Amino acid sequence: PGSTSSCQSGSMAMAALLSRFCSSRSAAAALLRGRGGLSASPSLRCSTEEQRYLSSGLVGLPGEGGWQSPPSPTSLDKVVKLETFAGQTKEYIAKTWLKFHEDEREGRVGWVLSRSEFKQLQQNAQESPIFVVPLEKPEGYVTLVLQWQMQHPQSKLGLLTTLEEFQKDSLSANSHLTLTHYTELARKDLVLVRGDVASAKLINAFEARMLTKRVYEHYLDPEKYARWVKTFNHASRQFDFKAYIKELGFLA
């Protein structure tokens, strides 16, 4: 990945947010409470290297060995033949895209957003670039950290890693589910989304579909966004993780 001036402000905002969030012991402790929550130290730590990276404008995926290219091409014409959709209705394109991603054995999921939904997503992701998304498991749940990379002109990504990996070193944490957004058909009121699962043992395709739904619900529903996402980003001491997972149905 290379640097670009267009994502400088977004990266610097992320750095500032992480600095505030990592300094909040109460927010970190809240994330670690509850049945099945991940165990870790009571505070998140942000390294100088991380702050320097986030303010540099670089875009890519974290992982062992450094930052990597996204698992799927970030250009739609590298995924499908665009002429296939020429003259087709948005309903046909959406149905075809979702059908193409039905096979869970491929480790991918498909999603579709309208142009207005994507515009709202971009605004909210810029305002609130990080969030926690719990994933149900038989023994309880795993807390995932969602980070948005939406400022780069060639790629619009959502990355989900585990809280444990994020705390250990966010620069080397693997993205276990990557959401890639394709805007080439926005003129047809369509933004196509592909979710790539990197770790089937942690997140299977069925769970990826559920996580994708949960991500967009919380960033596009005004009430959910204001109550949970915006509070988490801008008033972390008021974020009630226990109430959040209770609303999701995790606790009796």
Tab-separated table of C-alpha atoms in Angstrom:
chain	number	residue	atom	x	y	z
A	1	PRO	CA	0.000	0.000	0.000
A	2	GLY	CA	1.098	3.559	-0.670
A	3	SER	CA	0.482	6.937	0.853
A	4	THR	CA	-2.029	9.481	-0.413
A	5	SER	CA	-2.862	12.996	0.722
A	6	SER	CA	-6.610	12.332	0.451
A	7	CYS	CA	-6.640	10.067	3.499
A	8	GLN	CA	-4.316	12.129	5.688
A	9	SER	CA	-7.124	13.755	7.637
A	10	GLY	CA	-8.996	10.483	8.130
A	11	SER	CA	-5.869	8.703	9.344
A	12	MET	CA	-4.986	11.509	11.721
A	13	ALA	CA	-8.510	11.466	13.095
A	14	MET	CA	-8.179	7.716	13.657
A	15	ALA	CA	-4.882	8.245	15.460
A	16	ALA	CA	-6.454	10.845	17.734
A	17	LEU	CA	-9.425	8.597	18.440
A	18	LEU	CA	-7.239	5.622	19.289
A	19	SER	CA	-5.134	7.792	21.544
A	20	ARG	CA	-8.244	8.854	23.482
A	21	PHE	CA	-9.713	5.379	23.510
A	22	CYS	CA	-6.502	3.658	24.580
A	23	SER	CA	-6.107	6.053	27.492
A	24	SER	CA	-9.531	5.144	28.855
A	25	ARG	CA	-9.120	2.282	31.327
A	26	SER	CA	-12.829	2.253	32.091
A	27	ALA	CA	-13.749	1.745	28.421
A	28	ALA	CA	-11.225	-1.050	28.027
A	29	ALA	CA	-12.355	-2.744	31.212
A	30	ALA	CA	-15.977	-2.552	30.103
A	31	LEU	CA	-15.111	-4.388	26.891
A	32	LEU	CA	-13.610	-7.244	28.851
A	33	ARG	CA	-16.526	-7.832	31.214
A	34	GLY	CA	-19.261	-10.355	30.625
A	35	ARG	CA	-19.735	-14.055	29.942
A	36	GLY	CA	-17.331	-15.306	27.327
A	37	GLY	CA	-15.484	-11.999	27.008
A	38	LEU	CA	-11.837	-12.065	25.995
A	39	SER	CA	-9.258	-11.788	28.740
A	40	ALA	CA	-6.559	-9.149	28.393
A	41	SER	CA	-4.898	-6.309	30.272
A	42	PRO	CA	-7.215	-3.627	31.687
A	43	SER	CA	-6.011	-0.937	29.292
A	44	LEU	CA	-5.419	-0.710	25.555
A	45	ARG	CA	-2.005	0.515	24.524
A	46	CYS	CA	-1.161	2.528	21.418
A	47	SER	CA	2.472	2.509	20.336
A	48	THR	CA	4.348	5.457	18.873
A	49	GLU	CA	4.831	3.351	15.748
A	50	GLU	CA	1.057	2.898	15.446
A	51	GLN	CA	0.355	6.594	15.823
A	52	ARG	CA	2.991	7.370	13.175
A	53	TYR	CA	1.507	4.775	10.827
A	54	LEU	CA	-2.056	6.014	11.228
A	55	SER	CA	-1.060	9.600	10.500
A	56	SER	CA	0.949	8.638	7.402
A	57	GLY	CA	-2.019	8.043	5.104
A	58	LEU	CA	-1.110	4.402	4.367
A	59	VAL	CA	-3.928	2.018	3.574
A	60	GLY	CA	-3.979	-1.774	3.658
A	61	LEU	CA	-4.641	-4.802	5.828
A	62	PRO	CA	-2.729	-5.668	8.982
A	63	GLY	CA	-1.380	-9.165	9.538
A	64	GLU	CA	1.713	-11.111	10.468
A	65	GLY	CA	4.676	-9.843	8.494
A	66	GLY	CA	3.289	-6.354	7.960
A	67	TRP	CA	0.400	-4.740	6.147
A	68	GLN	CA	-1.004	-6.707	3.206
A	69	SER	CA	-3.169	-6.105	0.149
A	70	PRO	CA	-6.937	-6.697	0.596
A	71	PRO	CA	-8.080	-10.310	-0.034
A	72	SER	CA	-10.336	-9.262	-2.924
A	73	PRO	CA	-9.566	-6.802	-5.732
A	74	THR	CA	-10.735	-3.304	-4.844
A	75	SER	CA	-11.866	-2.663	-8.426
A	76	LEU	CA	-15.145	-4.271	-9.523
A	77	ASP	CA	-13.920	-5.013	-13.053
A	78	LYS	CA	-11.365	-7.391	-11.496
A	79	VAL	CA	-14.203	-9.329	-9.858
A	80	VAL	CA	-16.877	-9.463	-12.587
A	81	LYS	CA	-17.165	-8.519	-16.236
A	82	LEU	CA	-18.915	-5.172	-16.057
A	83	GLU	CA	-20.424	-5.666	-19.495
A	84	THR	CA	-22.500	-8.448	-17.925
A	85	PHE	CA	-24.422	-5.772	-16.047
A	86	ALA	CA	-24.722	-3.354	-18.960
A	87	GLY	CA	-28.359	-2.419	-19.495
A	88	GLN	CA	-29.522	-4.489	-16.531
A	89	THR	CA	-31.764	-3.205	-13.766
A	90	LYS	CA	-30.428	-2.652	-10.270
A	91	GLU	CA	-32.751	-5.422	-9.038
A	92	TYR	CA	-31.191	-7.891	-11.480
A	93	ILE	CA	-27.649	-6.844	-10.558
A	94	ALA	CA	-28.328	-7.065	-6.812
A	95	LYS	CA	-29.925	-10.498	-7.148
A	96	THR	CA	-27.060	-11.760	-9.307
A	97	TRP	CA	-24.414	-10.424	-6.885
A	98	LEU	CA	-26.059	-12.019	-3.855
A	99	LYS	CA	-26.597	-15.294	-5.727
A	100	PHE	CA	-22.926	-15.321	-6.711
A	101	HIS	CA	-21.969	-15.208	-3.033
A	102	GLU	CA	-24.449	-17.798	-1.740
A	103	ASP	CA	-21.948	-20.678	-1.628
A	104	GLU	CA	-20.599	-20.513	1.929
A	105	ARG	CA	-17.782	-22.927	1.048
A	106	GLU	CA	-16.090	-20.072	-0.811
A	107	GLY	CA	-15.628	-18.157	2.440
A	108	ARG	CA	-17.270	-15.032	1.045
A	109	VAL	CA	-20.518	-13.197	1.595
A	110	GLY	CA	-22.291	-10.612	-0.525
A	111	TRP	CA	-24.207	-7.515	0.488
A	112	VAL	CA	-25.859	-4.631	-1.329
A	113	LEU	CA	-26.255	-0.990	-0.292
A	114	SER	CA	-28.081	1.852	-1.986
A	115	ARG	CA	-26.156	4.977	-2.953
A	116	SER	CA	-27.757	6.946	-0.120
A	117	GLU	CA	-26.951	4.190	2.394
A	118	PHE	CA	-23.323	4.165	1.300
A	119	LYS	CA	-23.122	7.939	1.540
A	120	GLN	CA	-24.478	7.751	5.088
A	121	LEU	CA	-22.058	4.936	5.880
A	122	GLN	CA	-19.108	7.034	4.708
A	123	GLN	CA	-20.211	9.972	6.842
A	124	ASN	CA	-20.714	7.840	9.931
A	125	ALA	CA	-17.516	5.845	9.385
A	126	GLN	CA	-15.539	9.071	9.165
A	127	GLU	CA	-17.198	10.424	12.288
A	128	SER	CA	-16.941	7.120	14.189
A	129	PRO	CA	-14.185	5.002	12.599
A	130	ILE	CA	-14.010	2.220	15.177
A	131	PHE	CA	-16.505	-0.004	16.977
A	132	VAL	CA	-16.850	-3.332	18.760
A	133	VAL	CA	-18.970	-6.118	17.289
A	134	PRO	CA	-19.550	-9.223	19.438
A	135	LEU	CA	-19.781	-12.631	17.767
A	136	GLU	CA	-21.862	-15.350	19.409
A	137	LYS	CA	-20.104	-18.635	20.171
A	138	PRO	CA	-21.353	-21.771	21.994
A	139	GLU	CA	-19.187	-20.877	24.995
A	140	GLY	CA	-20.249	-17.217	25.039
A	141	TYR	CA	-18.956	-14.611	22.596
A	142	VAL	CA	-15.834	-13.168	21.019
A	143	THR	CA	-15.407	-9.392	20.883
A	144	LEU	CA	-14.309	-8.129	17.472
A	145	VAL	CA	-12.969	-4.671	16.712
A	146	LEU	CA	-14.208	-2.984	13.529
A	147	GLN	CA	-12.048	-0.357	11.837
A	148	TRP	CA	-13.012	1.563	8.701
A	149	GLN	CA	-10.675	2.601	5.877
A	150	MET	CA	-13.033	4.641	3.685
A	151	GLN	CA	-10.910	7.666	2.733
A	152	HIS	CA	-8.648	6.008	0.159
A	153	PRO	CA	-9.791	6.786	-3.420
A	154	GLN	CA	-9.138	3.236	-4.674
A	155	SER	CA	-10.460	1.188	-1.755
A	156	LYS	CA	-13.304	1.381	0.746
A	157	LEU	CA	-12.756	-1.215	3.452
A	158	GLY	CA	-14.119	-2.399	6.776
A	159	LEU	CA	-11.752	-4.597	8.814
A	160	LEU	CA	-12.658	-6.848	11.737
A	161	THR	CA	-10.054	-8.305	14.060
A	162	THR	CA	-10.293	-9.690	17.595
A	163	LEU	CA	-10.031	-7.405	20.588
A	164	GLU	CA	-7.219	-9.621	21.878
A	165	GLU	CA	-5.144	-9.138	18.717
A	166	PHE	CA	-5.966	-5.439	18.562
A	167	GLN	CA	-4.749	-4.982	22.124
A	168	LYS	CA	-1.593	-6.979	21.533
A	169	ASP	CA	-0.556	-4.986	18.458
A	170	SER	CA	-3.078	-3.397	16.129
A	171	LEU	CA	-0.447	-3.101	13.393
A	172	SER	CA	0.024	-6.867	13.208
A	173	ALA	CA	-3.549	-7.930	13.994
A	174	ASN	CA	-5.096	-10.012	11.220
A	175	SER	CA	-8.308	-8.897	9.545
A	176	HIS	CA	-10.532	-11.970	9.967
A	177	LEU	CA	-13.382	-10.425	7.966
A	178	THR	CA	-12.775	-7.750	5.328
A	179	LEU	CA	-15.669	-5.816	3.789
A	180	THR	CA	-14.822	-4.386	0.361
A	181	HIS	CA	-17.177	-1.797	-1.145
A	182	TYR	CA	-17.550	-1.338	-4.909
A	183	THR	CA	-18.962	2.003	-6.011
A	184	GLU	CA	-18.691	1.587	-9.791
A	185	LEU	CA	-22.459	1.054	-10.120
A	186	ALA	CA	-23.522	3.904	-7.847
A	187	ARG	CA	-25.191	5.561	-10.853
A	188	LYS	CA	-27.613	2.613	-10.748
A	189	ASP	CA	-28.182	3.265	-7.040
A	190	LEU	CA	-26.073	0.229	-6.110
A	191	VAL	CA	-22.942	-0.229	-4.047
A	192	LEU	CA	-21.868	-3.870	-3.995
A	193	VAL	CA	-20.125	-5.328	-0.957
A	194	ARG	CA	-17.991	-8.448	-0.652
A	195	GLY	CA	-17.020	-9.876	2.717
A	196	ASP	CA	-13.931	-12.109	2.739
A	197	VAL	CA	-13.412	-14.522	5.631
A	198	ALA	CA	-9.736	-15.107	6.416
A	199	SER	CA	-10.102	-17.404	9.428
A	200	ALA	CA	-12.888	-19.955	9.033
A	201	LYS	CA	-12.143	-21.414	12.466
A	202	LEU	CA	-12.936	-18.072	14.051
A	203	ILE	CA	-15.626	-16.783	11.660
A	204	ASN	CA	-17.502	-19.080	9.315
A	205	ALA	CA	-19.498	-17.811	6.332
A	206	PHE	CA	-22.806	-17.946	8.210
A	207	GLU	CA	-21.334	-15.896	11.061
A	208	ALA	CA	-19.778	-13.502	8.536
A	209	ARG	CA	-23.210	-12.828	7.068
A	210	MET	CA	-24.604	-12.123	10.532
A	211	LEU	CA	-21.663	-9.842	11.407
A	212	THR	CA	-22.055	-7.941	8.140
A	213	LYS	CA	-25.728	-7.378	8.866
A	214	ARG	CA	-24.905	-6.197	12.384
A	215	VAL	CA	-22.237	-3.776	11.168
A	216	TYR	CA	-24.545	-2.050	8.702
A	217	GLU	CA	-27.471	-2.017	11.118
A	218	HIS	CA	-25.427	-0.135	13.682
A	219	TYR	CA	-23.944	2.329	11.212
A	220	LEU	CA	-27.093	2.978	9.174
A	221	ASP	CA	-29.900	2.872	11.723
A	222	PRO	CA	-29.954	6.405	13.221
A	223	GLU	CA	-31.021	5.251	16.683
A	224	LYS	CA	-28.486	2.411	16.933
A	225	TYR	CA	-25.725	4.609	15.544
A	226	ALA	CA	-26.381	7.445	17.990
A	227	ARG	CA	-26.861	5.210	21.024
A	228	TRP	CA	-23.976	2.794	20.525
A	229	VAL	CA	-21.484	3.705	17.794
A	230	LYS	CA	-21.290	7.451	18.337
A	231	THR	CA	-21.213	7.046	22.104
A	232	PHE	CA	-18.397	4.498	21.834
A	233	ASN	CA	-16.319	6.879	19.714
A	234	HIS	CA	-17.078	10.210	21.342
A	235	ALA	CA	-18.163	9.474	24.917
A	236	SER	CA	-16.509	6.142	25.686
A	237	ARG	CA	-16.939	6.503	29.442
A	238	GLN	CA	-20.714	6.470	28.877
A	239	PHE	CA	-20.616	3.374	26.651
A	240	ASP	CA	-22.377	0.535	28.503
A	241	PHE	CA	-21.027	-2.672	26.971
A	242	LYS	CA	-23.234	-4.850	29.158
A	243	ALA	CA	-26.385	-3.009	28.008
A	244	TYR	CA	-25.146	-3.221	24.411
A	245	ILE	CA	-24.750	-7.006	24.396
A	246	LYS	CA	-27.979	-7.394	26.338
A	247	GLU	CA	-29.814	-5.573	23.557
A	248	LEU	CA	-28.185	-7.975	21.107
A	249	GLY	CA	-29.667	-10.856	23.097
A	250	PHE	CA	-26.430	-12.185	24.587
A	251	LEU	CA	-27.511	-11.940	28.207
A	252	ALA	CA	-30.714	-13.148	29.850
